[in-house]
Short mmCIF file of C-alpha atoms and ligand atoms in Angstrom, two decimals:
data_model
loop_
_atom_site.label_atom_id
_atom_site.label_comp_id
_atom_site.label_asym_id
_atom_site.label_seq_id
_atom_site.Cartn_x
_atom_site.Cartn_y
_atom_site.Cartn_z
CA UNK L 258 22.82 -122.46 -84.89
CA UNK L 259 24.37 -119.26 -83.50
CA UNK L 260 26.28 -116.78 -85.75
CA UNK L 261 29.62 -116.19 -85.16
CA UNK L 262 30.21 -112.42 -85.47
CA UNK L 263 33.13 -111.43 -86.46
CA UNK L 264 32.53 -108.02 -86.32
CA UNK L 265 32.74 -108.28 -82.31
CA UNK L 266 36.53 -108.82 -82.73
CA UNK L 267 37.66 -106.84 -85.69
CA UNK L 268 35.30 -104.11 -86.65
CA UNK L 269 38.01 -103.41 -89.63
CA UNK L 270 37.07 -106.67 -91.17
CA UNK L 271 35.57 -105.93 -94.49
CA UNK L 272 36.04 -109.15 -96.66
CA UNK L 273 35.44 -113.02 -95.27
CA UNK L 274 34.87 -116.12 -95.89
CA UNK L 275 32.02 -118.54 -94.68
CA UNK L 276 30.00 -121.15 -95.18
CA UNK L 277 25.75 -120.70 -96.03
CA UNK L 278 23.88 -123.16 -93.49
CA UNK L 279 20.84 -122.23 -95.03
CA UNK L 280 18.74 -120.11 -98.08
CA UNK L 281 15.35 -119.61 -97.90
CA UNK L 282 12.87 -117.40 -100.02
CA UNK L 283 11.04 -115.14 -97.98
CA UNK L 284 8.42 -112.12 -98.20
CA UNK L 285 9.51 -109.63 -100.78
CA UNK L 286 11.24 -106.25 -99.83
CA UNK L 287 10.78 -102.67 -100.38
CA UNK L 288 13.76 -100.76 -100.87
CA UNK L 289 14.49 -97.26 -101.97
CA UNK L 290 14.79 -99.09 -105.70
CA UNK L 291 11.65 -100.69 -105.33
CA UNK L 292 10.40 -103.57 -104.49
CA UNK L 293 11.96 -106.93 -105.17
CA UNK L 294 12.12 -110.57 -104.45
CA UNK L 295 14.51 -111.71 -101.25
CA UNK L 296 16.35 -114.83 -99.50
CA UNK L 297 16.90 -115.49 -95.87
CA UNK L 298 20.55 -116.63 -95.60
CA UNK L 299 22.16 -117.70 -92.49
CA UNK L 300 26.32 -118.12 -92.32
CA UNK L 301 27.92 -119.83 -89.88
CA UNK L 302 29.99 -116.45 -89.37
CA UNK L 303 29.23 -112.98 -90.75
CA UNK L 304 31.09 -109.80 -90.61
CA UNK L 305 27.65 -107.91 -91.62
CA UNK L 306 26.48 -105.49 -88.53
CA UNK L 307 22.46 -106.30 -88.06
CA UNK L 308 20.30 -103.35 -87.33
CA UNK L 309 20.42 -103.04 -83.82
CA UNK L 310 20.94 -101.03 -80.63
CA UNK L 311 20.97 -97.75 -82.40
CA UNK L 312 23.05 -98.44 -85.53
CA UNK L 313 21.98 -99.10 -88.76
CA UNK L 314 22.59 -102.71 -90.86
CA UNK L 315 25.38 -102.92 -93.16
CA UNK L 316 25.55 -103.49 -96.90
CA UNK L 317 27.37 -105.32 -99.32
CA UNK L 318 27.74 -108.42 -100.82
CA UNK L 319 27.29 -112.60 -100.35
CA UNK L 320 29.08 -113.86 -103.20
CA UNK L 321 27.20 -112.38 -106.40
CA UNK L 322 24.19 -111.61 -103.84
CA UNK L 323 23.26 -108.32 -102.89
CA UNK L 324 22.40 -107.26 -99.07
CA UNK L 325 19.15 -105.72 -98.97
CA UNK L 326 18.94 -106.02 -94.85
CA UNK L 327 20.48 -107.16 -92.10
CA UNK L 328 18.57 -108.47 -89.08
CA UNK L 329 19.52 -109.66 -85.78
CA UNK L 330 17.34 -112.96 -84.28
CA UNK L 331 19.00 -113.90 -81.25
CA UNK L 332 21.46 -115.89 -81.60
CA UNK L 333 21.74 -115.27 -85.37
CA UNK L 334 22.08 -112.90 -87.86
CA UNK L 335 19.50 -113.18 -91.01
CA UNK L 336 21.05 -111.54 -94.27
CA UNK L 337 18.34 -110.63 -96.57
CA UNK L 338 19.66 -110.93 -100.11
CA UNK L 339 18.33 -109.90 -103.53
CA UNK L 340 19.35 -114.05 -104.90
CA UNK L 341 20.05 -117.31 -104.03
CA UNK L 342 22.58 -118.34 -102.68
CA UNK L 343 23.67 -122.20 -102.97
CA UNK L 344 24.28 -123.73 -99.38
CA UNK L 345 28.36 -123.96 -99.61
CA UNK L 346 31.70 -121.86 -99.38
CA UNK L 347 30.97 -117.81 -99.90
CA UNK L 348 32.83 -114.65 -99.64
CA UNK L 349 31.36 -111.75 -98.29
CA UNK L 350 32.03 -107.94 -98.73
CA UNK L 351 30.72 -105.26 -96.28
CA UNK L 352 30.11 -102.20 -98.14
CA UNK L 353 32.96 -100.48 -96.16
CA UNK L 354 32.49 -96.36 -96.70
CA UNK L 355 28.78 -97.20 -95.18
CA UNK L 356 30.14 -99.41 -92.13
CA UNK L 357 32.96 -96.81 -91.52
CA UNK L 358 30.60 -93.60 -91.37
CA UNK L 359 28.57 -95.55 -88.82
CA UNK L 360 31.97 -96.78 -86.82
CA UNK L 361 32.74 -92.77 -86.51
CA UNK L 362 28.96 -92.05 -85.39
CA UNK L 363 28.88 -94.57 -83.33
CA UNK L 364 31.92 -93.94 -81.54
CA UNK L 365 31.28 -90.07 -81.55
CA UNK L 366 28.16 -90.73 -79.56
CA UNK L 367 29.64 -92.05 -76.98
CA UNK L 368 32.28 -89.77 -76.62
CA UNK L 369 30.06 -86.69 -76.83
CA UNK L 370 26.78 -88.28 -74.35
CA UNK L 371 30.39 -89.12 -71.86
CA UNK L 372 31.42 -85.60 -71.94
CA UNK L 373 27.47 -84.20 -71.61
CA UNK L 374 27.31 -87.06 -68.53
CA UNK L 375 30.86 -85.98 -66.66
CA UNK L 376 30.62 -82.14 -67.20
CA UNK L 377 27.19 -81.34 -66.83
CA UNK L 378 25.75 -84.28 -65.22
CA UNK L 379 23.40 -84.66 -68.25
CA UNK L 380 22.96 -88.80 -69.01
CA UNK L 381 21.72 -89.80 -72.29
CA UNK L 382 18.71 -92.07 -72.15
CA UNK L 383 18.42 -92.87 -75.83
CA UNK L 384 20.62 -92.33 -79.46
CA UNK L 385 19.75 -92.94 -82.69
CA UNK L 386 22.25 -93.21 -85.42
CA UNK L 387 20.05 -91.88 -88.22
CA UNK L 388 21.28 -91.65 -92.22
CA UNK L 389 21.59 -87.74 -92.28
CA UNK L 390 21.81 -86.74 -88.25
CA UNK L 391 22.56 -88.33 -85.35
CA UNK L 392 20.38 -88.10 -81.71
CA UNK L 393 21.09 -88.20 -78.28
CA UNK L 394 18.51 -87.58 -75.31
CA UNK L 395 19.73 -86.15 -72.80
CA UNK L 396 17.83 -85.85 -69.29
CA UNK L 397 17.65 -83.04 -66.77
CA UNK L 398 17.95 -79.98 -67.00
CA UNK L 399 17.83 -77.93 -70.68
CA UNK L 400 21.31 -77.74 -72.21
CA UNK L 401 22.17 -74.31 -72.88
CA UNK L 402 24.27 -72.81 -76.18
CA UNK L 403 27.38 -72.94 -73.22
CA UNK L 404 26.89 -76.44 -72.61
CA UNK L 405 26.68 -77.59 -75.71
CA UNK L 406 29.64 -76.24 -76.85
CA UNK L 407 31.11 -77.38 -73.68
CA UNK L 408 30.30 -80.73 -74.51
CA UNK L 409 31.55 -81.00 -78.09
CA UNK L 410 34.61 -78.79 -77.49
CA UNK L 411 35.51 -81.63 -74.90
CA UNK L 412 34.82 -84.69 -77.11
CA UNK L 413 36.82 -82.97 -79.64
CA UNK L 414 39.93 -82.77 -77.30
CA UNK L 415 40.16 -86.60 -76.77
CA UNK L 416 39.59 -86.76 -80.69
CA UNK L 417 42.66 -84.98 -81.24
CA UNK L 418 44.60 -86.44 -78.04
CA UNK L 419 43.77 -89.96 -80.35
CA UNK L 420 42.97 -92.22 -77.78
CA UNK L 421 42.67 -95.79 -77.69
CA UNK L 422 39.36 -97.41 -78.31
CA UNK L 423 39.22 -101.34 -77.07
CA UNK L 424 36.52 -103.68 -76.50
CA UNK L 425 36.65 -104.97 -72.98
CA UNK L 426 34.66 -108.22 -71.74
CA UNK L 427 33.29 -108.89 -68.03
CA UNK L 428 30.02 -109.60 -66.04
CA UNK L 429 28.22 -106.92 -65.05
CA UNK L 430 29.37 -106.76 -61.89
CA UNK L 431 33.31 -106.96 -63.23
CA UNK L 432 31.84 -104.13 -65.38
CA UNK L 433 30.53 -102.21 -62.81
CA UNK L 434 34.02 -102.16 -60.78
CA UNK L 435 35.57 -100.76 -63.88
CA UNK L 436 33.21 -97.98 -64.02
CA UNK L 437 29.84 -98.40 -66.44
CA UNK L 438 27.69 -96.42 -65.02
CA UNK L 439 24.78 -98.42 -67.18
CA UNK L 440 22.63 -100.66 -65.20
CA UNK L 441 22.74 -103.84 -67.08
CA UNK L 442 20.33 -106.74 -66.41
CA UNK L 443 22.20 -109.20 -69.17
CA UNK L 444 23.67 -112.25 -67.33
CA UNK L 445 26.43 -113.92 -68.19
CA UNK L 446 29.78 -112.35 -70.30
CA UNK L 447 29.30 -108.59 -71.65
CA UNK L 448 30.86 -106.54 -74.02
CA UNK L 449 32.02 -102.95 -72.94
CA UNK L 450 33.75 -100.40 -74.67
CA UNK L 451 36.50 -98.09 -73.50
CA UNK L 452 37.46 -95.22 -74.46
CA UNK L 453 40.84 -94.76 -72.54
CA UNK L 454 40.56 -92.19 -69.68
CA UNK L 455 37.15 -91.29 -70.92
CA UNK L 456 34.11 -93.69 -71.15
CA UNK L 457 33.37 -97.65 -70.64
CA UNK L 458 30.50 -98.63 -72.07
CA UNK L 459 28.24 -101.87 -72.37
CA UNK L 460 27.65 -101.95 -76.30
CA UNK L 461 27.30 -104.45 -78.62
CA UNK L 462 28.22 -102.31 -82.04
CA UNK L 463 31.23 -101.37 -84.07
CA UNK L 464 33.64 -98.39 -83.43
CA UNK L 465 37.09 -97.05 -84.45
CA UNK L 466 40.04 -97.94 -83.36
CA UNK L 467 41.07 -94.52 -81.31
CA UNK L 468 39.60 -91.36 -81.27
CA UNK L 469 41.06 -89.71 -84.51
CA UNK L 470 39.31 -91.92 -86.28
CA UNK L 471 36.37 -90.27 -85.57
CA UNK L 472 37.55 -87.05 -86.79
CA UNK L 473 35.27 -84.36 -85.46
CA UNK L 474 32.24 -83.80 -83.70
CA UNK L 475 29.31 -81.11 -84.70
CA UNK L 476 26.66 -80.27 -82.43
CA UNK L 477 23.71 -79.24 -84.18
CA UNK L 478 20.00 -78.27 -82.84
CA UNK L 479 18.55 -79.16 -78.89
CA UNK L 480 14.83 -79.62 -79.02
CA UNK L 481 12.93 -80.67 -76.35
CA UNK L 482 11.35 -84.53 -77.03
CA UNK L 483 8.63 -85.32 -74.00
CA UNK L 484 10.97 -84.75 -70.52
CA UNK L 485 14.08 -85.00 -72.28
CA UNK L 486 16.65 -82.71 -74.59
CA UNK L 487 17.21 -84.50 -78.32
CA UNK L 488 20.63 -82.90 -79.56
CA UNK L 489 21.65 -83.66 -83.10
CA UNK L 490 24.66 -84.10 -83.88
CA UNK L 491 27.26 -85.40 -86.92
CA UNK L 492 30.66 -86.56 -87.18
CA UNK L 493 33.36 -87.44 -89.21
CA UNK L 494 33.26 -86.39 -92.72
CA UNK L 495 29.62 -85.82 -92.28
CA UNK L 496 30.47 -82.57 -89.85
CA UNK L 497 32.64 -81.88 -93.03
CA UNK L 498 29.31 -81.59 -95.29
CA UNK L 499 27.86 -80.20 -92.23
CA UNK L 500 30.04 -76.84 -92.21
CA UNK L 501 30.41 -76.63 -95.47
CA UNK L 502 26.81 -76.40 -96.27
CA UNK L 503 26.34 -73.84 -93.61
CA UNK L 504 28.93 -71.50 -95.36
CA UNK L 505 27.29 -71.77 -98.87
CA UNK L 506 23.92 -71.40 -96.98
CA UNK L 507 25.51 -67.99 -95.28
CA UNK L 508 27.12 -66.93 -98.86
CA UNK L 509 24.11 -67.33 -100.34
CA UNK L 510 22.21 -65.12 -98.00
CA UNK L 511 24.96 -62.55 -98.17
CA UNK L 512 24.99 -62.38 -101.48
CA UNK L 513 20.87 -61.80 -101.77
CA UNK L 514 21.79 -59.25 -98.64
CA UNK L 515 24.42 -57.89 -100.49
CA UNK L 516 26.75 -58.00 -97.35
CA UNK L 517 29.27 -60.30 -95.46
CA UNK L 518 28.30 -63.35 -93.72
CA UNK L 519 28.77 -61.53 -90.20
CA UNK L 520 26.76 -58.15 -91.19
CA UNK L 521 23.50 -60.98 -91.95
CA UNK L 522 21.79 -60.57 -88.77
CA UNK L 523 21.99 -56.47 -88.89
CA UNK L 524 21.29 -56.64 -92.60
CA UNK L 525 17.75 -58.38 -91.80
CA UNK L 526 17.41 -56.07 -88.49
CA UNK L 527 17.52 -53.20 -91.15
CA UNK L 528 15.30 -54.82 -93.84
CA UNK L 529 12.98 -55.68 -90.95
CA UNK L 530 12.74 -51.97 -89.78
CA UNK L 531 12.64 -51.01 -93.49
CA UNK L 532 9.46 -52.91 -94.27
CA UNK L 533 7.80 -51.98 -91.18
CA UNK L 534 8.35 -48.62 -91.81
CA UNK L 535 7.17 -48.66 -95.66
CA UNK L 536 3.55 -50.63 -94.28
CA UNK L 537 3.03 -47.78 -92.41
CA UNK L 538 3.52 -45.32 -94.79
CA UNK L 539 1.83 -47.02 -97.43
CA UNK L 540 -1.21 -47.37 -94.71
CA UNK L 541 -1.31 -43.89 -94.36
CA UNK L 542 -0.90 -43.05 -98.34
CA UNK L 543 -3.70 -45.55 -98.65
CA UNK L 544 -6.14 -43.51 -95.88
CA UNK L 545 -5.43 -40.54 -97.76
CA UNK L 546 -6.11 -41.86 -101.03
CA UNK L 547 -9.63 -43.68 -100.08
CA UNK L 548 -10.71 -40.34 -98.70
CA UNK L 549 -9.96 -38.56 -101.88
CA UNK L 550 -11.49 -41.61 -104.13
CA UNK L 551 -14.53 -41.83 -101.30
CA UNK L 552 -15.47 -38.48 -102.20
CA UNK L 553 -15.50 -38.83 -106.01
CA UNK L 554 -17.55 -42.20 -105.92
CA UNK L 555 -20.17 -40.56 -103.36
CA UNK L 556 -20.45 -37.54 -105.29
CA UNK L 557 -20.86 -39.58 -108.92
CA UNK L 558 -22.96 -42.43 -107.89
CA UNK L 559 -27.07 -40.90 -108.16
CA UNK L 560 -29.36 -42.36 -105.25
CA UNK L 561 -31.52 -45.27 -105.86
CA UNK L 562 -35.58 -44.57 -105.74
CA UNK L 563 -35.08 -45.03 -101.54
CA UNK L 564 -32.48 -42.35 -101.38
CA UNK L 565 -29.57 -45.17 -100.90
CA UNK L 566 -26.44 -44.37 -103.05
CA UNK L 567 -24.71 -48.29 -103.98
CA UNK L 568 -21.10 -47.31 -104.66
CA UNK L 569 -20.29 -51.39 -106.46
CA UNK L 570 -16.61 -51.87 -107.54
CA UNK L 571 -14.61 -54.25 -109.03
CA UNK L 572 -11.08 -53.12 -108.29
CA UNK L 573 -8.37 -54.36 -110.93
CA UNK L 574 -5.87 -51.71 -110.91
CA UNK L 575 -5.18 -50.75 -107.49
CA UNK L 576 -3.63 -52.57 -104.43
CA UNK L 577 -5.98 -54.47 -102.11
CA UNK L 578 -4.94 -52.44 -99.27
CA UNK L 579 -7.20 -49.60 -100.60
CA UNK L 580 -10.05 -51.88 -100.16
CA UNK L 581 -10.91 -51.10 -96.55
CA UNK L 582 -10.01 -47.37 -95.98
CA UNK L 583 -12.00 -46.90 -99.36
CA UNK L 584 -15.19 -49.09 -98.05
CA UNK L 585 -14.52 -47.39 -94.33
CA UNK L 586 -14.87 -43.58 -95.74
CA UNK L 587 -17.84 -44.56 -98.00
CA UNK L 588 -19.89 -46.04 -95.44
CA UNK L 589 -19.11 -42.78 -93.31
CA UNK L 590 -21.56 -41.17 -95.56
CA UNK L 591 -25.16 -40.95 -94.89
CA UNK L 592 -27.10 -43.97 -97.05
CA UNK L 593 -24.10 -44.72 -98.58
CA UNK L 594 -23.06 -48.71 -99.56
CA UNK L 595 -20.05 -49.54 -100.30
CA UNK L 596 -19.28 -53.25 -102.34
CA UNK L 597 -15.89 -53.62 -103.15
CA UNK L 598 -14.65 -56.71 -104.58
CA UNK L 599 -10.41 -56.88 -105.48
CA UNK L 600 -10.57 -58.73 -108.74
CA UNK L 601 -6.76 -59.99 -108.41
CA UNK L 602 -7.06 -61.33 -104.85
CA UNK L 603 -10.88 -62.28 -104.49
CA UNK L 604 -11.08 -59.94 -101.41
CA UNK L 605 -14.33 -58.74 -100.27
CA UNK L 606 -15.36 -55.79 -98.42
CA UNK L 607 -18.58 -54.28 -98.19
CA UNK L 608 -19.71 -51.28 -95.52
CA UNK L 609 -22.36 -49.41 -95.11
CA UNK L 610 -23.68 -46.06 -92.63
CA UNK L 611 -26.06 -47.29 -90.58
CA UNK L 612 -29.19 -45.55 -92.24
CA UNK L 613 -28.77 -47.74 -95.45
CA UNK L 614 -30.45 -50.61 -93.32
CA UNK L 615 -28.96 -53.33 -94.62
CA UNK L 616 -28.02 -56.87 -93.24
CA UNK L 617 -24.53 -57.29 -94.83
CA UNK L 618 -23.89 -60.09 -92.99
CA UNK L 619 -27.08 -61.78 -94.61
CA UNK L 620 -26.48 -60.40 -97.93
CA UNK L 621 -22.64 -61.57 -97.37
CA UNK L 622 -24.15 -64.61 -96.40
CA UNK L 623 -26.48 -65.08 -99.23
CA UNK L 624 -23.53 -64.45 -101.71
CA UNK L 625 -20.76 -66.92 -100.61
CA UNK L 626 -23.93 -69.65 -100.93
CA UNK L 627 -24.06 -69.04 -104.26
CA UNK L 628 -19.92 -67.51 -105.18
CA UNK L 629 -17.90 -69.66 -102.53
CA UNK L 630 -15.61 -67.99 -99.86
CA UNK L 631 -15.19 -67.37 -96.28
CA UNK L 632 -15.43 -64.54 -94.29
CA UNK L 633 -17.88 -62.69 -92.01
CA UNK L 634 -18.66 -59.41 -89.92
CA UNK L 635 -21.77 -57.27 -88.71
CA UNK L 636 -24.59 -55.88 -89.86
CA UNK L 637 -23.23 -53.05 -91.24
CA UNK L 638 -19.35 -54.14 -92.44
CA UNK L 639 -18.35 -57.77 -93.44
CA UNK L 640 -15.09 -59.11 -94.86
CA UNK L 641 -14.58 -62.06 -96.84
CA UNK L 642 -12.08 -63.74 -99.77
CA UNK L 643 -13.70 -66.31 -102.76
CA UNK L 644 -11.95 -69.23 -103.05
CA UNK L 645 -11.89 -68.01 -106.80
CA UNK L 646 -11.29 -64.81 -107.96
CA UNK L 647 -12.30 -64.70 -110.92
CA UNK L 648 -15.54 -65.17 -109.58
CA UNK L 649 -15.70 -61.44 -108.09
CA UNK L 650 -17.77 -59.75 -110.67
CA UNK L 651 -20.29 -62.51 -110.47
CA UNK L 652 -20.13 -61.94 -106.45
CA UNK L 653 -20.48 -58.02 -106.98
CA UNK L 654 -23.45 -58.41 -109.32
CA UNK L 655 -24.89 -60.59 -106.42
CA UNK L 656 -23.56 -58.38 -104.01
CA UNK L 657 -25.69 -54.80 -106.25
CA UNK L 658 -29.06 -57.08 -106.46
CA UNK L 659 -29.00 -58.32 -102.96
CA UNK L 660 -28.32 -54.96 -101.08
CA UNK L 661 -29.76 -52.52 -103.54
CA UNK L 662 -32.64 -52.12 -100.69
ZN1 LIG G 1787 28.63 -98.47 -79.11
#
């Protein structure tokens, strides 16, 4: 037996009476709260908005029962319920700040994917009313920041002109004279919805009553999705939370900037050039510093009985960024090694002038089988990090027997 929705006529109807035709137990569902045991129930007329066509189910009540989904079957509507509900006179109660936030979504998406449509010639091809943001997808060309503005300073001007919103009914063709642009292959009577002067659209949801109602449109991001261009958007008091999260988000970073919301972008311009210019000054301390420490180690470390001069270190005071200019000006000596392991990071270096006649790749090699890590290089300089640094003096003791020559 076919549902009679009541929501098709008064979208502001949030308490009714009806009569269960049926209750049936049925697989058990996972909510947010778990999972739990549900009914089927089927009225003989529901107010409750099934999941469908972009909009979300509603929630609320069946007598003492609690909605846990709403689906739409063809002809009927199936209320999922958390109890049973004897077959008999009920009253139900649609959870009314839920149905009303999706009646101002709703509504704002067609509004704003009419203006996108008659201003830039940019159709939508799919929505989604989601529980955070809302999507449109537009197709054609990309959107720029102009016409996105464009488009939502637009929808916001019939918003505060507070149009009309009415639900009009006709065949398609009927539908077609009035305007819909949408091809619709649906026989018989449809359901259209007009907002005055501004869009008519086939739609079987719920929607406010005029324009205000919607309160105000926020464009958010434009990605591209496949061919098309997904803008988010919120309205009603969601572009409320919207904006006001934005400001504590720019206060916030103000405040760490020490500056005003507007100086932020010049703030991290300057911190940017800052940082950039402090790397290269602390590269260049850092050169300076491994020559000076390159030519202490060489000098103190005696040869082995092959002439070859192992310089091994395992560095715990000093920044890693001393690691390769020291290893570079080592190796730059003749049958010099250089095995320098950063205890604090794991980082490897190890270098060598070319008359020490190592492999370092194979000793490097020979180590990480044994201390793991990644890394690599040539014969004569390899780089590397363990996967756990506190394994580096194990490593560098490898490291000493393995290229000790
Ligand atoms: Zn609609």
């Amino acid at each position: 037996m076919a549902t009679h929705r009541l929501y098709y006529d008064d979208a502001y109807l949030q308490n009714f009476e009806a009569r269960v035709v049926s209750c049936e137990p049925t697989s058990p569902i996972t909510t947010e709260s778990g999972t739990r045991a549900a009914w089927e129930v089927l009225l003989d007329q529901s107010a409750f908005y099934p999941g469908s066509g972009g909009q979300p189910f509603d929630l609320g009540m069946i007598d003492e029962a609690r909605i846990l989904d709403v689906r739409d079957d063809g002809e009927e509507i199936v209320h999922i319920v958390d109890r049973e509900v004897p077959v008999g006179a009920v009253a139900g109660c649609v959870d009314w700040s839920r149905r009303f936030d999706h009646m101002q979504q709703h509504t704002g998406q067609h509004l704003l994917s009419a203006m996108f449509q008659e201003r830039y010639g940019l159709p939508t091809v799919s929505f989604h009313l989601g529980s955070e943001i809302n999507t449109i997808d537009l197709r054609g060309r990309e959107p720029q920041q102009a016409t996105l503005e464009g488009a939502q300073h637009a929808a916001n001007a019939v918003i505060f002109q507070d149009r009309p919103v009415t639900v009009r009914y006709g065949t398609a063709l009927q539908l077609a004279e009035l305007g819909v642009r949408k091809e619709v292959d649906r026989q018989g009577i449809l359901r259209a919805i007009e907002i005055e002067g501004a869009d008519l659209q086939p739609c079987g949801g719920t929607h406010v009553k005029s324009t205000g109602q919607i309160g105000m449109i926020l464009v958010r991001r434009c990605v591209k999705i496949r061919q098309d261009w997904r803008v988010e958007f919120v309205c009603g008091s969601r572009a409320e939370r919207s904006a006001s999260a934005d400001y504590l988000l720019l206060k916030r970073l103000g405040e760490s900037l020490s500056c005003a919301s507007e100086e932020i972008p010049a703030a991290i311009d300057k911190g940017a050039a800052e940082r950039d210019a402090n790397f290269k000054a602390l590269r260049a301390a850092m050169q300076q510093l491994g020559e000076a420490r390159a030519k202490l180690l060489v000098q103190e470390c005696a040869p082995g009985p092959s002439g070859i001069r192992v310089v091994a270190k395992l560095m715990n005071d000093e920044s890693s960024e001393l690691l390769l200019p020291l290893a570079t000006e080592i190796a730059k000596n003749e049958r010099a090694v250089a095995l320098l392991i950063h205890d604090e990071t794991g980082l490897v270096v190890l270098a060598q002038h070319p008359s020490a006649g190592n492999d370092l790749n194979a000793v490097l090699k020979q180590m990480l089988g044994e201390v793991p890590g990644k890394g690599g290089g040539t014969k004569d300089f390899v780089r590397a990090k363990l996967m756990d640094p506190s394994k580096g003096a194990a490593a560098l003791e490898l490291a000493k027997k393995l290229a000790a020559g």
